[in-house]
mmCIF file of C-alpha atoms in Angstrom:
data_model
loop_
_atom_site.group_PDB
_atom_site.id
_atom_site.type_symbol
_atom_site.label_atom_id
_atom_site.label_comp_id
_atom_site.label_asym_id
_atom_site.label_seq_id
_atom_site.Cartn_x
_atom_site.Cartn_y
_atom_site.Cartn_z
ATOM 1 C CA MET K 1 3.220 -40.996 -36.389
ATOM 2 C CA THR K 2 5.797 -43.180 -34.854
ATOM 3 C CA ASN K 3 5.211 -44.715 -38.430
ATOM 4 C CA ILE K 4 6.044 -41.815 -40.653
ATOM 5 C CA LEU K 5 9.657 -41.836 -42.839
ATOM 6 C CA ILE K 6 11.068 -38.669 -43.093
ATOM 7 C CA LEU K 7 13.162 -37.946 -46.337
ATOM 8 C CA ASP K 8 15.184 -35.116 -45.855
ATOM 9 C CA GLY K 9 16.497 -32.276 -47.927
ATOM 10 C CA HIS K 10 20.219 -31.853 -47.533
ATOM 11 C CA ASN K 11 22.986 -33.204 -45.627
ATOM 12 C CA ASP K 12 26.225 -32.431 -45.666
ATOM 13 C CA THR K 13 27.204 -36.202 -43.367
ATOM 14 C CA LEU K 14 29.595 -36.605 -46.761
ATOM 15 C CA LEU K 15 31.887 -33.568 -45.796
ATOM 16 C CA ARG K 16 32.482 -34.807 -42.254
ATOM 17 C CA LEU K 17 33.080 -38.171 -42.666
ATOM 18 C CA HIS K 18 36.002 -36.809 -44.597
ATOM 19 C CA LYS K 19 37.565 -33.659 -42.668
ATOM 20 C CA SER K 20 36.890 -36.535 -40.082
ATOM 21 C CA HIS K 21 40.363 -38.494 -40.910
ATOM 22 C CA GLU K 22 38.583 -41.598 -39.855
ATOM 23 C CA SER K 23 37.878 -44.640 -41.795
ATOM 24 C CA GLU K 24 33.965 -43.678 -43.372
ATOM 25 C CA MET K 25 32.987 -46.627 -41.852
ATOM 26 C CA ILE K 26 31.987 -45.291 -38.799
ATOM 27 C CA PHE K 27 28.338 -44.389 -40.059
ATOM 28 C CA PHE K 28 27.943 -47.803 -39.292
ATOM 29 C CA ASN K 29 28.005 -47.319 -35.969
ATOM 30 C CA GLU K 30 26.327 -45.323 -33.100
ATOM 31 C CA ASN K 31 28.013 -42.052 -32.477
ATOM 32 C CA THR K 32 28.030 -38.861 -30.702
ATOM 33 C CA PHE K 33 29.701 -36.688 -33.138
ATOM 34 C CA GLY K 34 27.643 -35.208 -36.078
ATOM 35 C CA HIS K 35 24.142 -35.362 -36.495
ATOM 36 C CA ILE K 36 23.355 -38.691 -38.667
ATOM 37 C CA ASP K 37 24.644 -41.872 -38.405
ATOM 38 C CA LEU K 38 22.518 -44.702 -39.543
ATOM 39 C CA PRO K 39 20.689 -46.580 -35.882
ATOM 40 C CA ARG K 40 20.832 -42.978 -35.215
ATOM 41 C CA ALA K 41 19.002 -42.733 -38.915
ATOM 42 C CA ARG K 42 16.936 -45.523 -38.226
ATOM 43 C CA THR K 43 16.080 -44.193 -34.092
ATOM 44 C CA GLY K 44 15.131 -41.018 -35.904
ATOM 45 C CA LYS K 45 12.865 -42.795 -38.680
ATOM 46 C CA PHE K 46 15.419 -40.982 -40.731
ATOM 47 C CA ALA K 47 14.711 -42.723 -44.529
ATOM 48 C CA GLY K 48 16.967 -40.672 -46.816
ATOM 49 C CA GLY K 49 17.751 -37.875 -48.112
ATOM 50 C CA PHE K 50 19.855 -35.374 -50.293
ATOM 51 C CA PHE K 51 23.811 -36.572 -49.430
ATOM 52 C CA ALA K 52 25.782 -33.081 -50.738
ATOM 53 C CA ALA K 53 29.390 -32.991 -51.938
ATOM 54 C CA PHE K 54 30.449 -29.760 -51.202
ATOM 55 C CA THR K 55 33.631 -28.489 -51.517
ATOM 56 C CA PRO K 56 34.786 -25.732 -48.704
ATOM 57 C CA ASN K 57 37.414 -23.410 -49.600
ATOM 58 C CA GLU K 58 40.703 -24.211 -48.399
ATOM 59 C CA ASN K 59 42.616 -22.491 -45.588
ATOM 60 C CA TYR K 60 39.643 -20.335 -45.158
ATOM 61 C CA LYS K 61 37.747 -19.064 -42.092
ATOM 62 C CA VAL K 62 35.937 -16.209 -40.564
ATOM 63 C CA GLU K 63 35.549 -14.952 -37.273
ATOM 64 C CA PRO K 64 31.706 -13.826 -37.085
ATOM 65 C CA GLU K 65 32.573 -11.425 -34.203
ATOM 66 C CA LYS K 66 34.658 -9.416 -36.618
ATOM 67 C CA HIS K 67 31.989 -9.026 -38.672
ATOM 68 C CA VAL K 68 28.797 -7.702 -36.231
ATOM 69 C CA THR K 69 26.621 -4.572 -37.460
ATOM 70 C CA LYS K 70 24.220 -2.215 -35.567
ATOM 71 C CA THR K 71 21.241 -4.786 -36.651
ATOM 72 C CA GLY K 72 23.129 -7.862 -37.334
ATOM 73 C CA TYR K 73 26.635 -9.352 -38.820
ATOM 74 C CA ASP K 74 27.579 -8.554 -42.119
ATOM 75 C CA MET K 75 29.489 -11.901 -43.629
ATOM 76 C CA PRO K 76 32.143 -11.396 -46.353
ATOM 77 C CA LEU K 77 31.675 -14.290 -49.510
ATOM 78 C CA PRO K 78 34.594 -16.883 -49.534
ATOM 79 C CA PRO K 79 36.304 -16.379 -53.003
ATOM 80 C CA PRO K 80 36.061 -18.449 -55.697
ATOM 81 C CA ILE K 81 37.946 -21.261 -55.275
ATOM 82 C CA ASP K 82 39.054 -23.316 -58.585
ATOM 83 C CA GLN K 83 37.743 -25.839 -61.485
ATOM 84 C CA PRO K 84 40.061 -29.312 -60.815
ATOM 85 C CA PHE K 85 40.338 -28.439 -57.185
ATOM 86 C CA ALA K 86 36.378 -29.055 -56.784
ATOM 87 C CA LEU K 87 36.200 -32.196 -59.188
ATOM 88 C CA ASN K 88 39.007 -33.805 -57.095
ATOM 89 C CA TYR K 89 37.530 -32.859 -54.278
ATOM 90 C CA THR K 90 33.813 -33.754 -55.405
ATOM 91 C CA ASN K 91 34.982 -37.384 -56.093
ATOM 92 C CA ALA K 92 36.688 -37.603 -53.149
ATOM 93 C CA LEU K 93 33.035 -36.712 -51.014
ATOM 94 C CA ALA K 94 31.403 -39.299 -54.145
ATOM 95 C CA ALA K 95 34.013 -42.460 -53.303
ATOM 96 C CA THR K 96 32.977 -42.086 -49.700
ATOM 97 C CA LEU K 97 29.291 -42.645 -50.788
ATOM 98 C CA PHE K 98 29.704 -45.402 -52.987
ATOM 99 C CA LYS K 99 31.701 -47.218 -50.680
ATOM 100 C CA LEU K 100 29.249 -47.006 -47.631
ATOM 101 C CA GLU K 101 26.788 -48.527 -49.767
ATOM 102 C CA ALA K 102 29.089 -50.904 -51.126
ATOM 103 C CA ALA K 103 29.876 -51.626 -47.904
ATOM 104 C CA SER K 104 26.197 -52.049 -46.370
ATOM 105 C CA ASN K 105 25.697 -55.421 -47.233
ATOM 106 C CA GLY K 106 22.128 -53.721 -49.053
ATOM 107 C CA LYS K 107 21.840 -51.167 -46.103
ATOM 108 C CA ILE K 108 22.747 -48.553 -48.284
ATOM 109 C CA ASN K 109 21.419 -47.682 -51.608
ATOM 110 C CA VAL K 110 22.088 -44.846 -54.105
ATOM 111 C CA VAL K 111 19.361 -44.318 -55.746
ATOM 112 C CA LYS K 112 18.976 -42.463 -58.949
ATOM 113 C CA SER K 113 14.769 -42.581 -60.159
ATOM 114 C CA LYS K 114 11.985 -42.583 -58.396
ATOM 115 C CA GLU K 115 11.182 -46.406 -58.291
ATOM 116 C CA GLU K 116 14.600 -47.220 -56.909
ATOM 117 C CA LEU K 117 13.440 -44.566 -54.004
ATOM 118 C CA ILE K 118 10.675 -45.821 -53.366
ATOM 119 C CA ARG K 119 11.604 -49.424 -53.247
ATOM 120 C CA CYS K 120 14.312 -47.754 -50.526
ATOM 121 C CA LEU K 121 11.707 -47.035 -48.840
ATOM 122 C CA ASN K 122 9.794 -49.899 -48.868
ATOM 123 C CA LYS K 123 12.357 -52.526 -47.863
ATOM 124 C CA GLN K 124 13.953 -49.748 -45.575
ATOM 125 C CA LYS K 125 16.957 -49.128 -46.857
ATOM 126 C CA LEU K 126 18.570 -45.589 -46.355
ATOM 127 C CA ALA K 127 17.760 -44.136 -49.370
ATOM 128 C CA THR K 128 20.564 -41.551 -50.620
ATOM 129 C CA ILE K 129 21.287 -39.300 -53.374
ATOM 130 C CA PHE K 130 24.057 -37.563 -55.027
ATOM 131 C CA HIS K 131 23.765 -34.155 -54.343
ATOM 132 C CA ILE K 132 26.616 -31.459 -55.601
ATOM 133 C CA GLU K 133 26.184 -27.615 -53.883
ATOM 134 C CA GLY K 134 27.709 -25.764 -55.795
ATOM 135 C CA ALA K 135 28.776 -26.239 -59.497
ATOM 136 C CA ASP K 136 32.208 -25.356 -58.756
ATOM 137 C CA ALA K 137 33.120 -28.896 -60.187
ATOM 138 C CA ILE K 138 31.379 -28.627 -63.250
ATOM 139 C CA ASP K 139 33.792 -27.639 -66.521
ATOM 140 C CA ARG K 140 32.155 -24.977 -69.148
ATOM 141 C CA GLU K 141 32.017 -28.008 -71.320
ATOM 142 C CA PHE K 142 29.885 -30.166 -69.012
ATOM 143 C CA HIS K 143 32.306 -33.401 -69.704
ATOM 144 C CA ALA K 144 32.158 -34.121 -66.041
ATOM 145 C CA LEU K 145 28.157 -33.474 -65.837
ATOM 146 C CA HIS K 146 28.053 -36.263 -68.638
ATOM 147 C CA VAL K 147 30.056 -38.149 -65.994
ATOM 148 C CA LEU K 148 28.436 -37.307 -62.611
ATOM 149 C CA TYR K 149 24.995 -37.846 -64.301
ATOM 150 C CA GLN K 150 26.136 -41.733 -65.472
ATOM 151 C CA ALA K 151 27.916 -42.257 -61.532
ATOM 152 C CA GLY K 152 24.742 -41.227 -60.120
ATOM 153 C CA LEU K 153 24.472 -37.542 -59.648
ATOM 154 C CA ARG K 154 20.310 -36.621 -60.162
ATOM 155 C CA SER K 155 20.828 -32.928 -58.007
ATOM 156 C CA LEU K 156 22.583 -30.255 -58.235
ATOM 157 C CA GLY K 157 22.995 -26.365 -56.877
ATOM 158 C CA ILE K 158 24.469 -23.827 -59.188
ATOM 159 C CA VAL K 159 25.964 -22.128 -55.870
ATOM 160 C CA TRP K 160 27.423 -21.927 -52.557
ATOM 161 C CA SER K 161 27.170 -18.763 -50.773
ATOM 162 C CA ARG K 162 29.706 -17.810 -53.529
ATOM 163 C CA PRO K 163 30.221 -16.997 -56.589
ATOM 164 C CA ASN K 164 31.530 -19.429 -59.417
ATOM 165 C CA ARG K 165 31.235 -19.190 -63.473
ATOM 166 C CA TYR K 166 27.628 -20.260 -63.028
ATOM 167 C CA GLY K 167 26.125 -17.527 -60.902
ATOM 168 C CA GLU K 168 26.433 -15.308 -57.001
ATOM 169 C CA GLY K 169 25.448 -16.566 -54.092
ATOM 170 C CA VAL K 170 24.570 -14.672 -51.590
ATOM 171 C CA PRO K 171 26.516 -13.990 -48.721
ATOM 172 C CA PHE K 172 25.662 -14.147 -44.901
ATOM 173 C CA ARG K 173 23.656 -10.872 -44.105
ATOM 174 C CA TYR K 174 21.654 -10.326 -41.311
ATOM 175 C CA PRO K 175 19.032 -9.120 -42.101
ATOM 176 C CA SER K 176 18.934 -7.975 -45.321
ATOM 177 C CA SER K 177 17.594 -9.247 -48.954
ATOM 178 C CA PRO K 178 18.269 -12.401 -50.997
ATOM 179 C CA ASN K 179 18.412 -9.687 -53.781
ATOM 180 C CA ILE K 180 22.226 -9.439 -53.831
ATOM 181 C CA GLY K 181 24.697 -9.148 -57.286
ATOM 182 C CA ASP K 182 23.968 -9.675 -60.313
ATOM 183 C CA GLY K 183 21.892 -13.135 -62.122
ATOM 184 C CA LEU K 184 23.552 -16.328 -64.168
ATOM 185 C CA THR K 185 26.286 -15.920 -66.285
ATOM 186 C CA ASP K 186 25.320 -17.098 -69.914
ATOM 187 C CA ASP K 187 27.642 -20.551 -68.605
ATOM 188 C CA GLY K 188 24.221 -20.614 -66.037
ATOM 189 C CA LYS K 189 21.532 -19.901 -67.968
ATOM 190 C CA ARG K 190 23.306 -23.451 -70.616
ATOM 191 C CA LEU K 191 23.967 -25.625 -67.693
ATOM 192 C CA VAL K 192 19.716 -24.988 -65.691
ATOM 193 C CA LYS K 193 19.060 -26.186 -69.689
ATOM 194 C CA GLU K 194 21.716 -28.970 -69.924
ATOM 195 C CA CYS K 195 20.792 -30.238 -66.238
ATOM 196 C CA ASN K 196 16.665 -30.427 -67.345
ATOM 197 C CA GLN K 197 17.914 -32.263 -70.312
ATOM 198 C CA LEU K 198 19.600 -34.547 -68.515
ATOM 199 C CA GLY K 199 16.653 -34.601 -65.445
ATOM 200 C CA ILE K 200 19.506 -33.310 -62.595
ATOM 201 C CA MET K 201 17.414 -31.318 -60.103
ATOM 202 C CA VAL K 202 18.575 -27.942 -60.165
ATOM 203 C CA ASP K 203 18.618 -26.111 -56.483
ATOM 204 C CA THR K 204 18.524 -22.877 -55.935
ATOM 205 C CA THR K 205 19.958 -23.110 -52.360
ATOM 206 C CA HIS K 206 22.067 -20.416 -51.462
ATOM 207 C CA LEU K 207 21.327 -18.569 -55.004
ATOM 208 C CA ASN K 208 20.376 -14.916 -55.277
ATOM 209 C CA GLU K 209 17.858 -13.164 -55.925
ATOM 210 C CA ARG K 210 17.923 -12.503 -59.435
ATOM 211 C CA GLY K 211 20.264 -15.197 -60.062
ATOM 212 C CA PHE K 212 16.756 -17.168 -58.828
ATOM 213 C CA TRP K 213 14.832 -15.582 -61.415
ATOM 214 C CA ASP K 214 17.016 -16.716 -64.319
ATOM 215 C CA VAL K 215 16.007 -20.210 -63.295
ATOM 216 C CA VAL K 216 12.232 -19.736 -62.876
ATOM 217 C CA GLN K 217 12.469 -18.074 -66.615
ATOM 218 C CA LEU K 218 14.209 -21.067 -67.941
ATOM 219 C CA SER K 219 13.919 -24.054 -66.294
ATOM 220 C CA ASP K 220 11.316 -26.440 -67.445
ATOM 221 C CA ALA K 221 11.281 -28.486 -63.733
ATOM 222 C CA PRO K 222 9.223 -27.823 -60.249
ATOM 223 C CA ILE K 223 11.326 -24.829 -59.049
ATOM 224 C CA VAL K 224 13.208 -26.528 -55.642
ATOM 225 C CA ALA K 225 15.237 -24.405 -53.183
ATOM 226 C CA THR K 226 16.661 -27.807 -51.101
ATOM 227 C CA HIS K 227 17.919 -25.878 -47.349
ATOM 228 C CA SER K 228 16.303 -22.640 -47.196
ATOM 229 C CA ASN K 229 13.386 -21.082 -44.850
ATOM 230 C CA VAL K 230 10.396 -18.039 -45.029
ATOM 231 C CA HIS K 231 12.325 -14.390 -45.304
ATOM 232 C CA ALA K 232 8.807 -13.231 -43.861
ATOM 233 C CA ILE K 233 9.967 -14.820 -40.441
ATOM 234 C CA CYS K 234 13.683 -14.381 -40.313
ATOM 235 C CA PRO K 235 14.882 -11.426 -42.939
ATOM 236 C CA ILE K 236 18.733 -13.232 -43.102
ATOM 237 C CA SER K 237 19.903 -12.594 -46.725
ATOM 238 C CA ARG K 238 19.862 -16.657 -47.418
ATOM 239 C CA ASN K 239 15.373 -17.254 -46.650
ATOM 240 C CA LEU K 240 13.720 -17.076 -49.454
ATOM 241 C CA THR K 241 10.563 -13.543 -50.054
ATOM 242 C CA ASP K 242 7.107 -14.319 -50.535
ATOM 243 C CA ASN K 243 7.512 -13.791 -54.155
ATOM 244 C CA GLN K 244 9.900 -16.777 -54.475
ATOM 245 C CA LEU K 245 7.877 -18.633 -52.456
ATOM 246 C CA LYS K 246 4.892 -18.303 -54.590
ATOM 247 C CA ALA K 247 7.233 -18.992 -57.981
ATOM 248 C CA ILE K 248 8.164 -21.920 -56.432
ATOM 249 C CA LYS K 249 4.391 -22.859 -56.166
ATOM 250 C CA ASP K 250 3.694 -21.955 -59.215
ATOM 251 C CA SER K 251 6.393 -24.024 -60.037
ATOM 252 C CA ASN K 252 4.944 -27.268 -58.322
ATOM 253 C CA GLY K 253 7.964 -27.040 -56.092
ATOM 254 C CA VAL K 254 9.378 -27.404 -53.667
ATOM 255 C CA VAL K 255 10.731 -25.593 -50.267
ATOM 256 C CA GLY K 256 12.877 -27.679 -47.781
ATOM 257 C CA ILE K 257 13.109 -26.084 -44.180
ATOM 258 C CA ASN K 258 16.539 -25.629 -43.042
ATOM 259 C CA TYR K 259 17.057 -26.161 -38.840
ATOM 260 C CA ALA K 260 20.252 -24.512 -39.231
ATOM 261 C CA VAL K 261 19.059 -21.672 -36.108
ATOM 262 C CA ASN K 262 20.272 -18.127 -37.695
ATOM 263 C CA MET K 263 18.345 -19.226 -40.223
ATOM 264 C CA LEU K 264 15.020 -19.613 -37.855
ATOM 265 C CA ARG K 265 14.753 -17.070 -35.327
ATOM 266 C CA PRO K 266 13.358 -14.428 -36.253
ATOM 267 C CA ASP K 267 15.506 -11.866 -34.692
ATOM 268 C CA GLY K 268 18.645 -14.239 -36.902
ATOM 269 C CA GLN K 269 20.882 -15.259 -34.114
ATOM 270 C CA PHE K 270 23.004 -18.527 -33.204
ATOM 271 C CA ASP K 271 21.480 -18.732 -29.947
ATOM 272 C CA THR K 272 20.105 -23.015 -29.970
ATOM 273 C CA ASN K 273 18.170 -22.338 -27.403
ATOM 274 C CA ILE K 274 14.888 -22.436 -29.154
ATOM 275 C CA PRO K 275 11.159 -24.559 -29.379
ATOM 276 C CA LEU K 276 11.191 -26.811 -32.991
ATOM 277 C CA ASP K 277 7.822 -24.474 -32.937
ATOM 278 C CA THR K 278 10.399 -21.863 -34.524
ATOM 279 C CA ILE K 279 10.745 -24.447 -37.256
ATOM 280 C CA VAL K 280 6.717 -25.615 -37.710
ATOM 281 C CA ASP K 281 6.421 -21.630 -37.353
ATOM 282 C CA HIS K 282 8.243 -22.066 -40.877
ATOM 283 C CA ILE K 283 6.654 -25.023 -42.255
ATOM 284 C CA SER K 284 2.733 -23.310 -41.061
ATOM 285 C CA TYR K 285 3.687 -20.153 -43.034
ATOM 286 C CA ILE K 286 4.566 -21.839 -46.144
ATOM 287 C CA ALA K 287 1.310 -24.762 -46.024
ATOM 288 C CA ASP K 288 -0.851 -21.539 -44.826
ATOM 289 C CA ASN K 289 -0.127 -19.427 -47.661
ATOM 290 C CA TYR K 290 0.961 -21.929 -50.589
ATOM 291 C CA GLY K 291 -0.471 -25.115 -49.949
ATOM 292 C CA ILE K 292 1.347 -28.075 -48.557
ATOM 293 C CA ASP K 293 2.343 -29.818 -51.192
ATOM 294 C CA HIS K 294 5.447 -27.091 -51.749
ATOM 295 C CA VAL K 295 7.105 -27.694 -48.046
ATOM 296 C CA ALA K 296 9.119 -30.320 -47.068
ATOM 297 C CA LEU K 297 12.153 -31.378 -44.710
ATOM 298 C CA GLY K 298 15.643 -29.895 -45.486
ATOM 299 C CA SER K 299 17.347 -30.278 -42.506
ATOM 300 C CA ASP K 300 20.878 -29.103 -42.709
ATOM 301 C CA PHE K 301 22.199 -32.032 -40.396
ATOM 302 C CA ASP K 302 26.160 -31.882 -40.139
ATOM 303 C CA GLY K 303 26.032 -28.172 -42.000
ATOM 304 C CA THR K 304 24.790 -26.155 -39.604
ATOM 305 C CA THR K 305 24.131 -25.223 -36.337
ATOM 306 C CA VAL K 306 20.445 -27.369 -35.015
ATOM 307 C CA PRO K 307 18.348 -26.456 -32.333
ATOM 308 C CA ASP K 308 19.490 -28.024 -28.524
ATOM 309 C CA SER K 309 15.419 -29.536 -28.788
ATOM 310 C CA LEU K 310 16.027 -31.448 -31.645
ATOM 311 C CA LYS K 311 20.198 -32.439 -30.871
ATOM 312 C CA ASP K 312 20.431 -34.267 -34.222
ATOM 313 C CA VAL K 313 18.553 -37.130 -36.351
ATOM 314 C CA THR K 314 16.701 -38.508 -33.605
ATOM 315 C CA GLY K 315 14.139 -35.741 -32.988
ATOM 316 C CA LEU K 316 12.505 -35.901 -36.546
ATOM 317 C CA PRO K 317 9.866 -37.387 -34.175
ATOM 318 C CA LYS K 318 9.110 -34.692 -31.943
ATOM 319 C CA LEU K 319 9.788 -32.779 -34.724
ATOM 320 C CA LEU K 320 6.713 -34.287 -36.233
ATOM 321 C CA LYS K 321 4.566 -34.794 -33.006
ATOM 322 C CA ARG K 322 4.996 -31.440 -33.243
ATOM 323 C CA LEU K 323 3.436 -31.230 -36.825
ATOM 324 C CA GLU K 324 0.507 -33.614 -35.198
ATOM 325 C CA ILE K 325 0.096 -30.664 -31.980
ATOM 326 C CA ALA K 326 -0.587 -27.775 -34.750
ATOM 327 C CA GLY K 327 -2.986 -29.090 -36.596
ATOM 328 C CA PHE K 328 -1.412 -31.115 -39.560
ATOM 329 C CA ALA K 329 -3.647 -34.328 -40.737
ATOM 330 C CA GLU K 330 -1.432 -37.191 -40.432
ATOM 331 C CA GLN K 331 -1.505 -37.041 -44.676
ATOM 332 C CA GLU K 332 -0.251 -33.545 -44.874
ATOM 333 C CA ILE K 333 2.488 -34.466 -42.435
ATOM 334 C CA GLU K 334 3.166 -37.963 -44.949
ATOM 335 C CA LYS K 335 3.292 -34.992 -47.383
ATOM 336 C CA ILE K 336 5.823 -32.678 -45.502
ATOM 337 C CA ALA K 337 8.164 -35.706 -44.618
ATOM 338 C CA TYR K 338 8.657 -37.582 -48.009
ATOM 339 C CA LYS K 339 5.952 -37.524 -50.429
ATOM 340 C CA ASN K 340 6.695 -34.227 -51.120
ATOM 341 C CA TRP K 341 10.439 -34.587 -52.529
ATOM 342 C CA ILE K 342 8.508 -37.983 -54.383
ATOM 343 C CA ARG K 343 6.860 -35.575 -55.769
ATOM 344 C CA VAL K 344 9.079 -33.080 -57.832
ATOM 345 C CA LEU K 345 11.896 -35.724 -58.069
ATOM 346 C CA GLY K 346 9.282 -37.649 -60.004
ATOM 347 C CA GLU K 347 9.014 -34.572 -62.516
ATOM 348 C CA THR K 348 12.167 -34.113 -62.461
ATOM 349 C CA TRP K 349 14.099 -37.212 -62.907
ATOM 350 C CA LYS K 350 14.051 -38.605 -66.344
ATOM 351 C CA GLU K 351 14.759 -42.400 -65.304
#
């Protein structure tokens, strides 16, 4: 298993670099903060993945201890953000990604096609996919969408866990169904079709259940959740129900398993003292019930709290070893690690 590469469904490394007030060039040096840098990525066989541009709410803080319930917690949704502010922030994060590519001496590529992606993996270059988490930056005429596509955008999450003009995300609530709020707006429905036409992958992560079913009805591409888990194991609002998982399977789509401890643990808590087998449990559930072709990895590195047993990107080979111990064959682990992402992107992208 030591030679299996990993293509990951989601990270927030661009935001971490942007907020650090340091040069993004620190990414090229091994360091002890965050989950990913280039040297550690190579150690962990991290071959690339979806690098998210996420716009946070300004001056918005939630104190978790104020939102504890008798059975768990119920975090309020952050308020919407202005489109011009989100677009400016998205451009700044995209610029960070392109600066990394330019300064890498060919070690990092922003990939725009399946062929480029495979070529990067074969040549051991870090393959980065430009993703936007939450379509807050997109104007209703979709001018920004087309410009960002030309710049390299190939994956778009309709919402983060707050409302925008296109739909509504779920709050971080445990225990809870994801069936919270209304479905996609009329603009949201148009956005799905526009993304299909361009060849931008639509990510249903963070979307509430009614919005999810709107995407299923509208999209002609595989249904994808880049960093979500199994609701039957951990009944948090952010995780996917069995009906949703079946719809993803029926569309030939994929779920990238998130390493967030509160989305892995059956009790929904933030305790990081859990074994890697907790991640394996979510992978096995989807593989056993819906097929090995419909589960992948979607770490949420640099955007969440991961198990101590994983630590950072260097722990990924240990995770693949746990999959082997759990009975997964090498060909199956290759699908989970990178081949399922390649298949879905090949069925979605137009280039």
